[in-house]
Amino acid sequence: MPYRLRIGGRDVAAEITARRPQLLLRIGEVRCALESARIAGDEFELTVDGVRYRGYWCAGADEVQVRLNGHTYRVERPRAALAATAAAADEELRASMPGVVVAVHCAVDQQLAAGDKLLTLESMKLQMTLLASHAARVRQVHVAPQAVFERGALLVSFARAGEEP
Amino acid sequence: MIRLESAVSTSSPEFRRRYAHNKALAKELHSRQQAARHVRPARDLERLAAQGKLLPRERLERLLDPATPFLELSTLAANMAYGGESPGASCITGIGVVAGREVLIHADDPSVKGGAWYPLTVKKIVRALDIAIENRLPVVHLCDSAGGQLQWQSALFPDRYMAGRIFRNQCVLSKMGVPQLALVFGHCTAGGAYVPALSEYNVIVRGTGAVFLAGPPLVKAATGEVVSADELGGCDLHTRRSGTCDYPAADEADAIAIGRSVVAQWQRPAKWRTPEQPAEDPLLDPDELYGVIPDDIKHAFDMHEVIGRIVDGSRLHEYKPAYGTTLVCGFAHLWGYRIGVLANNGILFNDSAIKGAHFIELCNQNDTPLVFLQNITGYMVGRDYEAAGITKDGAKMIMAQTCSHVPKLTVMCHGSFGAGNYGMCGRAFDGRLLFAWPNHQIAVMGGEQAASTLAEVKLRQLERSGAAPDPEALARLRAATLEAYEEQTTAYYSTSELWDDGILDPIDTRTALGVALSAALNAPAAARGNGVFRF
Amino acid sequence: MPQRVLIANRGEIACRILRTLRALGIGSVAVYTFEDRSAPHVALADQAVRLEAHAPSAAYLDQAQLIDAARRTGAEAIHPGYGFLAESAAFAERVAAAGLTFIGPDAAVIRLMGDKIRARAFAAEQGVAVAPSARGDGEPAELAARAAAIGFPLLVKAAAGGGGKGMRTVQAAAELADALHAAAEEAQRYFGDARVYLERRIETPRHIEVQVLGDGQGNVVHLFERECSLQRRYQKILEESPAPNLPADKRAAICAAAVRLASAARYRNAGTVEFMLAPGGEFYFLEMNTRLQVEHPVTELVLDVDLVAEQLRLAGGAGLSFAQEDLQPRGHAIECRICAEEPQQDFRPATGRVQVLRVPQGPQLRFDGGIGVGQTVTPAFDSLLAKLIAHGDTRGEAAHSLERALRDLVLLGVPTNIDYLARLLRHPQFLAAELHTGFLEAHAAELREGGGGADAVAAALVALLADVDFRRAAYEVPEPHASIGEWRN
């Protein structure tokens, strides 16, 4: 199973092809032997095909930045879909416990992106702000500030993607 | 340890003839495996593609660690059953490496009749889980099956070792502390729903994965409720409401990545034995095996030639080399592991049988796994040998072999006829894995012998009743017997019925045994002890 | 000299000023917002005062809070740095009214030079050439006539503006009305003053500026010129001193004009007079910046002076430390501005957290930075992270040293223009000093990042090794499977 990287704007597939007697890899079209690798803190030292490389690196959310021989490389690794945890096309947002509405942050017909604020609710002396789990359009907001609701109450309805208003 | 030397002449006509014959058999094996693995009706492949599904072997390759071996078991299961409708018995099983851990993999094959289970599918899965239990291998299930083949239900449902045994085995594995992961790519219906439910961890693909005790058609028939597969038992229902499934996955690649991450969490318990020394390729050329194996089941060959082309450095420490010479016994190394080898160089006599029993005892004392290389037409028969106690001596070998606490592996290198099969750890004797070569034949006795015996019995019958023997009828009886034998004694028939765990190209034997042995050593040794030897 | 100074600024300039304060044994007070609590300037100062505001940059513009902070900590003077309140006449007055010293010129001069229309008129009065220009208000017919008199293309500029804001280029008369409207609206938004004026647009001009110091009595010395032609959207990227290929008489004339202007204004403290040098050799007054500039280090390295120290002395009431003859420039200095941006995304400002920082050292090398490891770069403040300056006996040596230092510099965690600057310093036309304000646009294609880089494979390996799944797959596969490798039966 190849690892997919993006470097210098190009998609590159990387694969381990053998481990003994040396770790052999294929990076894009290039085959190479990784003879030794030491990564400590923010510095690295590799020996690839007999050539030693020394430099610095750091990791961000989706990419690794490498400083090597006076050049900064940004190597992106596509991340596994986090959206899997969100149900696709949730059409209704229902209350998971009773409480009161503190603030409404969305409006009818508003096109939301994943992570946009919907409502701030208060339950059990705890306030929480509910966010849109995925892109959707608000079809209707069923509550107003200071409204008291029960568990299971319908709070917001969304239009399915592609649905006419 | 001495290095075995080759006594075959690679330029002799006999070698050349045998080489051509066995090479052709190997080629036939590969092409039949290729067909069983990949040839599918275009309609089925298109359906899977339209559903956005990967083929089961694509899923498998993504799951496995790169540049690692995968020992596939029983590729040709059901190849002579159901009119060829179920290549591979509609599933893939094998031993591979995932996230650095040895695991047993069971994958439904939805490209064969939607992955529906035939009786031999059930047998293959039960066998795979038995292997997992005996070898303490964690299991990864790749689930995608339409359920049981209803027309075959009486052969796959009711009995002790049928479908229920799969779920029983899952529970036993769990009780042993061996984890299972199920990746739900498609439907898990009825009993099949228990595969993910009884796995410690499971992942379900949104949109195509579904787990339900009854699918939409059955639900409608039972209660009139109309519901889609996804609504009934899809990803969101089971990961958010019912809790039946643990990890939602956006697509198949995501599911596999999550699965690898789960396997990476599992402990790697210490193995019972580790390699004693670095692995070393045999000095003798394994390719020459094709020329060593005879092209006739009745012909013999020297097992030293086989051993020397399988073990590390072609080195063997032969035990009692001058006694009981029809059974070669000795210590060797395979991929660095010490093993005890028993290999037939002829029929078993009194001396070879008791030498075998004694050597098996030595291996048990020494905690050395056993490898049996079978080419046995039987024990010596006749009054003199009975008087000398051949039956007792054969029994002692069977007792020693059965009561071994060390793991046992068997390769059927040529013939396996009659009681010789027993002493040399045939299928019934709980070897961890058993493989066959394409030239292998197995029966209670040879075909000719059986035909002659049956004809002889018939003749005696007719004589006793005073009827006249009918030569034509007798000839027809002989022919019918021979024909049945020809069909039912081949390696392909054996592997079709899952009497073995797969046919190996002889040249792959060394590596297959290495992977098998490494897997076997995940289980601690059984309790020591023997039954009573009849002396 | 004041004995305790509050720096009403942040980032690299706050650190730079703090360095001089420490060297001179003067007490220092830093101010900071919550976002900047781990910034280096906070730790460098003797005291630090936390500012409150609804938005981070607003804090550094809160005059009342700043003066209050000075009072509370006993600071006698406030150094405004550059940007923020550095050119706020109101702030200068308020500081003075509070009995504190504002380290800079008088409010009146700040006000004069801050109004570009008044400043230009003042310059013209001193016999300093200004580019043909005209007021930007009045009847359309008058406007059109004025514009025609200047000639197209022309620029619409904000009277209270700077930094390219409130500025529009007009190619033809038809575009004039829209450009005036857009520029005025932007000027109102940025400067609170919608007044605009028209100015002739010079093609491929060079931006030459002169550093001056005045004692407020009319005595002014110049500290020679700087060339700041390499700009993108009116933001300077790279500056140097002296200006290359500038004939001695031209240099003398420009510097003399700057002195004349500053002297007539009875300028006190440090300031910079900016000019445009046309290809034909004429130069025109652009504006005067009544503060310390970002690029002041190149002057300091070439003349071996500390401008901040001079600012402090002059603020304390002392006279000029040196006479004009004392100032002999030596060698050449080049500075580049290291910014948090992505050159390949049209220099879009970038954010991130600084994770690795390794600064090259050298006797001719100077790094004026305001960031430390672990600090977050946010869109709240501008993207300038640090300046790297190199001095050499010749321009070529300085360029070579600076390019080398850029390659040795390690700054990871937030995207920067470091590699872009290195490419610029290697560019043949740069090395040949064929400079003008359109240089970066003209050579944009050549300055773009080339292919993947020779070491892309090694970089990819580092990224792979940083991934735990890859490391496991590479190193944790047991025997015999690792030795068997890829095998299928």
PDB file of N, CA and C in Angstrom, chain B residues 154-190:
ATOM      1  N   SER B 154     -28.702 -27.108   4.206  1.00  0.00           N
ATOM      2  CA  SER B 154     -28.583 -28.278   5.083  1.00  0.00           C
ATOM      3  C   SER B 154     -27.135 -28.723   5.229  1.00  0.00           C
ATOM      4  N   ALA B 155     -26.279 -28.313   4.329  1.00  0.00           N
ATOM      5  CA  ALA B 155     -24.873 -28.698   4.420  1.00  0.00           C
ATOM      6  C   ALA B 155     -24.009 -27.614   5.033  1.00  0.00           C
ATOM      7  N   LEU B 156     -24.617 -26.475   5.381  1.00  0.00           N
ATOM      8  CA  LEU B 156     -23.772 -25.446   5.973  1.00  0.00           C
ATOM      9  C   LEU B 156     -24.315 -24.909   7.287  1.00  0.00           C
ATOM     10  N   PHE B 157     -25.491 -25.340   7.676  1.00  0.00           N
ATOM     11  CA  PHE B 157     -26.073 -24.754   8.882  1.00  0.00           C
ATOM     12  C   PHE B 157     -26.101 -25.653  10.118  1.00  0.00           C
ATOM     13  N   PRO B 158     -26.745 -26.840  10.042  1.00  0.00           N
ATOM     14  CA  PRO B 158     -27.142 -27.506  11.275  1.00  0.00           C
ATOM     15  C   PRO B 158     -26.067 -28.204  12.101  1.00  0.00           C
ATOM     16  N   ASP B 159     -24.997 -28.695  11.456  1.00  0.00           N
ATOM     17  CA  ASP B 159     -24.153 -29.630  12.185  1.00  0.00           C
ATOM     18  C   ASP B 159     -23.100 -28.922  13.037  1.00  0.00           C
ATOM     19  N   ARG B 160     -22.402 -29.721  13.785  1.00  0.00           N
ATOM     20  CA  ARG B 160     -21.487 -29.204  14.797  1.00  0.00           C
ATOM     21  C   ARG B 160     -20.391 -28.327  14.224  1.00  0.00           C
ATOM     22  N   TYR B 161     -19.827 -28.736  13.089  1.00  0.00           N
ATOM     23  CA  TYR B 161     -18.699 -27.987  12.539  1.00  0.00           C
ATOM     24  C   TYR B 161     -19.109 -27.125  11.352  1.00  0.00           C
ATOM     25  N   MET B 162     -20.389 -26.788  11.290  1.00  0.00           N
ATOM     26  CA  MET B 162     -20.863 -25.927  10.224  1.00  0.00           C
ATOM     27  C   MET B 162     -20.871 -24.469  10.687  1.00  0.00           C
ATOM     28  N   ALA B 163     -21.766 -23.662  10.173  1.00  0.00           N
ATOM     29  CA  ALA B 163     -21.661 -22.203  10.355  1.00  0.00           C
ATOM     30  C   ALA B 163     -21.518 -21.769  11.810  1.00  0.00           C
ATOM     31  N   GLY B 164     -22.275 -22.428  12.694  1.00  0.00           N
ATOM     32  CA  GLY B 164     -22.199 -22.039  14.109  1.00  0.00           C
ATOM     33  C   GLY B 164     -20.792 -22.128  14.662  1.00  0.00           C
ATOM     34  N   ARG B 165     -20.020 -23.047  14.091  1.00  0.00           N
ATOM     35  CA  ARG B 165     -18.664 -23.252  14.590  1.00  0.00           C
ATOM     36  C   ARG B 165     -17.803 -22.006  14.385  1.00  0.00           C
ATOM     37  N   ILE B 166     -18.133 -21.230  13.340  1.00  0.00           N
ATOM     38  CA  ILE B 166     -17.395 -19.992  13.108  1.00  0.00           C
ATOM     39  C   ILE B 166     -17.539 -19.082  14.323  1.00  0.00           C
ATOM     40  N   PHE B 167     -18.763 -18.915  14.769  1.00  0.00           N
ATOM     41  CA  PHE B 167     -19.017 -17.973  15.856  1.00  0.00           C
ATOM     42  C   PHE B 167     -18.534 -18.547  17.175  1.00  0.00           C
ATOM     43  N   ARG B 168     -18.641 -19.870  17.334  1.00  0.00           N
ATOM     44  CA  ARG B 168     -18.091 -20.517  18.513  1.00  0.00           C
ATOM     45  C   ARG B 168     -16.596 -20.294  18.564  1.00  0.00           C
ATOM     46  N   ASN B 169     -15.933 -20.468  17.427  1.00  0.00           N
ATOM     47  CA  ASN B 169     -14.482 -20.260  17.381  1.00  0.00           C
ATOM     48  C   ASN B 169     -14.110 -18.832  17.718  1.00  0.00           C
ATOM     49  N   GLN B 170     -14.925 -17.879  17.252  1.00  0.00           N
ATOM     50  CA  GLN B 170     -14.648 -16.479  17.567  1.00  0.00           C
ATOM     51  C   GLN B 170     -14.679 -16.259  19.078  1.00  0.00           C
ATOM     52  N   CYS B 171     -15.656 -16.872  19.728  1.00  0.00           N
ATOM     53  CA  CYS B 171     -15.744 -16.705  21.185  1.00  0.00           C
ATOM     54  C   CYS B 171     -14.558 -17.353  21.887  1.00  0.00           C
ATOM     55  N   VAL B 172     -14.170 -18.526  21.406  1.00  0.00           N
ATOM     56  CA  VAL B 172     -13.043 -19.219  22.029  1.00  0.00           C
ATOM     57  C   VAL B 172     -11.771 -18.381  21.877  1.00  0.00           C
ATOM     58  N   LEU B 173     -11.576 -17.827  20.697  1.00  0.00           N
ATOM     59  CA  LEU B 173     -10.407 -16.962  20.471  1.00  0.00           C
ATOM     60  C   LEU B 173     -10.407 -15.799  21.453  1.00  0.00           C
ATOM     61  N   SER B 174     -11.586 -15.222  21.597  1.00  0.00           N
ATOM     62  CA  SER B 174     -11.693 -14.069  22.476  1.00  0.00           C
ATOM     63  C   SER B 174     -11.376 -14.462  23.907  1.00  0.00           C
ATOM     64  N   LYS B 175     -11.897 -15.626  24.322  1.00  0.00           N
ATOM     65  CA  LYS B 175     -11.634 -16.088  25.679  1.00  0.00           C
ATOM     66  C   LYS B 175     -10.149 -16.341  25.895  1.00  0.00           C
ATOM     67  N   MET B 176      -9.467 -16.745  24.819  1.00  0.00           N
ATOM     68  CA  MET B 176      -8.026 -16.972  24.917  1.00  0.00           C
ATOM     69  C   MET B 176      -7.244 -15.677  24.997  1.00  0.00           C
ATOM     70  N   GLY B 177      -7.929 -14.554  24.778  1.00  0.00           N
ATOM     71  CA  GLY B 177      -7.209 -13.287  24.817  1.00  0.00           C
ATOM     72  C   GLY B 177      -6.612 -12.904  23.480  1.00  0.00           C
ATOM     73  N   VAL B 178      -7.097 -13.536  22.412  1.00  0.00           N
ATOM     74  CA  VAL B 178      -6.565 -13.230  21.078  1.00  0.00           C
ATOM     75  C   VAL B 178      -7.577 -12.322  20.367  1.00  0.00           C
ATOM     76  N   PRO B 179      -7.184 -11.092  19.989  1.00  0.00           N
ATOM     77  CA  PRO B 179      -8.170 -10.144  19.460  1.00  0.00           C
ATOM     78  C   PRO B 179      -8.535 -10.400  18.001  1.00  0.00           C
ATOM     79  N   GLN B 180      -9.721  -9.918  17.625  1.00  0.00           N
ATOM     80  CA  GLN B 180     -10.163  -9.964  16.241  1.00  0.00           C
ATOM     81  C   GLN B 180     -10.652  -8.589  15.834  1.00  0.00           C
ATOM     82  N   LEU B 181     -10.426  -8.285  14.592  1.00  0.00           N
ATOM     83  CA  LEU B 181     -10.900  -7.030  14.010  1.00  0.00           C
ATOM     84  C   LEU B 181     -11.748  -7.384  12.803  1.00  0.00           C
ATOM     85  N   ALA B 182     -12.912  -6.763  12.676  1.00  0.00           N
ATOM     86  CA  ALA B 182     -13.723  -6.979  11.479  1.00  0.00           C
ATOM     87  C   ALA B 182     -13.849  -5.664  10.731  1.00  0.00           C
ATOM     88  N   LEU B 183     -13.595  -5.690   9.436  1.00  0.00           N
ATOM     89  CA  LEU B 183     -13.803  -4.519   8.584  1.00  0.00           C
ATOM     90  C   LEU B 183     -15.040  -4.818   7.750  1.00  0.00           C
ATOM     91  N   VAL B 184     -16.088  -4.058   7.985  1.00  0.00           N
ATOM     92  CA  VAL B 184     -17.354  -4.344   7.314  1.00  0.00           C
ATOM     93  C   VAL B 184     -17.428  -3.513   6.040  1.00  0.00           C
ATOM     94  N   PHE B 185     -17.186  -4.166   4.918  1.00  0.00           N
ATOM     95  CA  PHE B 185     -17.202  -3.468   3.629  1.00  0.00           C
ATOM     96  C   PHE B 185     -18.550  -3.573   2.938  1.00  0.00           C
ATOM     97  N   GLY B 186     -19.267  -4.638   3.264  1.00  0.00           N
ATOM     98  CA  GLY B 186     -20.532  -4.869   2.569  1.00  0.00           C
ATOM     99  C   GLY B 186     -21.534  -5.366   3.594  1.00  0.00           C
ATOM    100  N   HIS B 187     -22.349  -6.291   3.176  1.00  0.00           N
ATOM    101  CA  HIS B 187     -23.377  -6.774   4.082  1.00  0.00           C
ATOM    102  C   HIS B 187     -22.860  -7.877   4.985  1.00  0.00           C
ATOM    103  N   CYS B 188     -23.290  -7.845   6.245  1.00  0.00           N
ATOM    104  CA  CYS B 188     -23.092  -8.968   7.159  1.00  0.00           C
ATOM    105  C   CYS B 188     -24.480  -9.358   7.602  1.00  0.00           C
ATOM    106  N   THR B 189     -24.993 -10.413   6.979  1.00  0.00           N
ATOM    107  CA  THR B 189     -26.400 -10.754   7.163  1.00  0.00           C
ATOM    108  C   THR B 189     -26.561 -12.004   7.982  1.00  0.00           C
ATOM    109  N   ALA B 190     -27.595 -12.046   8.788  1.00  0.00           N
ATOM    110  CA  ALA B 190     -27.949 -13.224   9.595  1.00  0.00           C
ATOM    111  C   ALA B 190     -26.753 -13.648  10.419  1.00  0.00           C
TER     112      ALA B 190
END
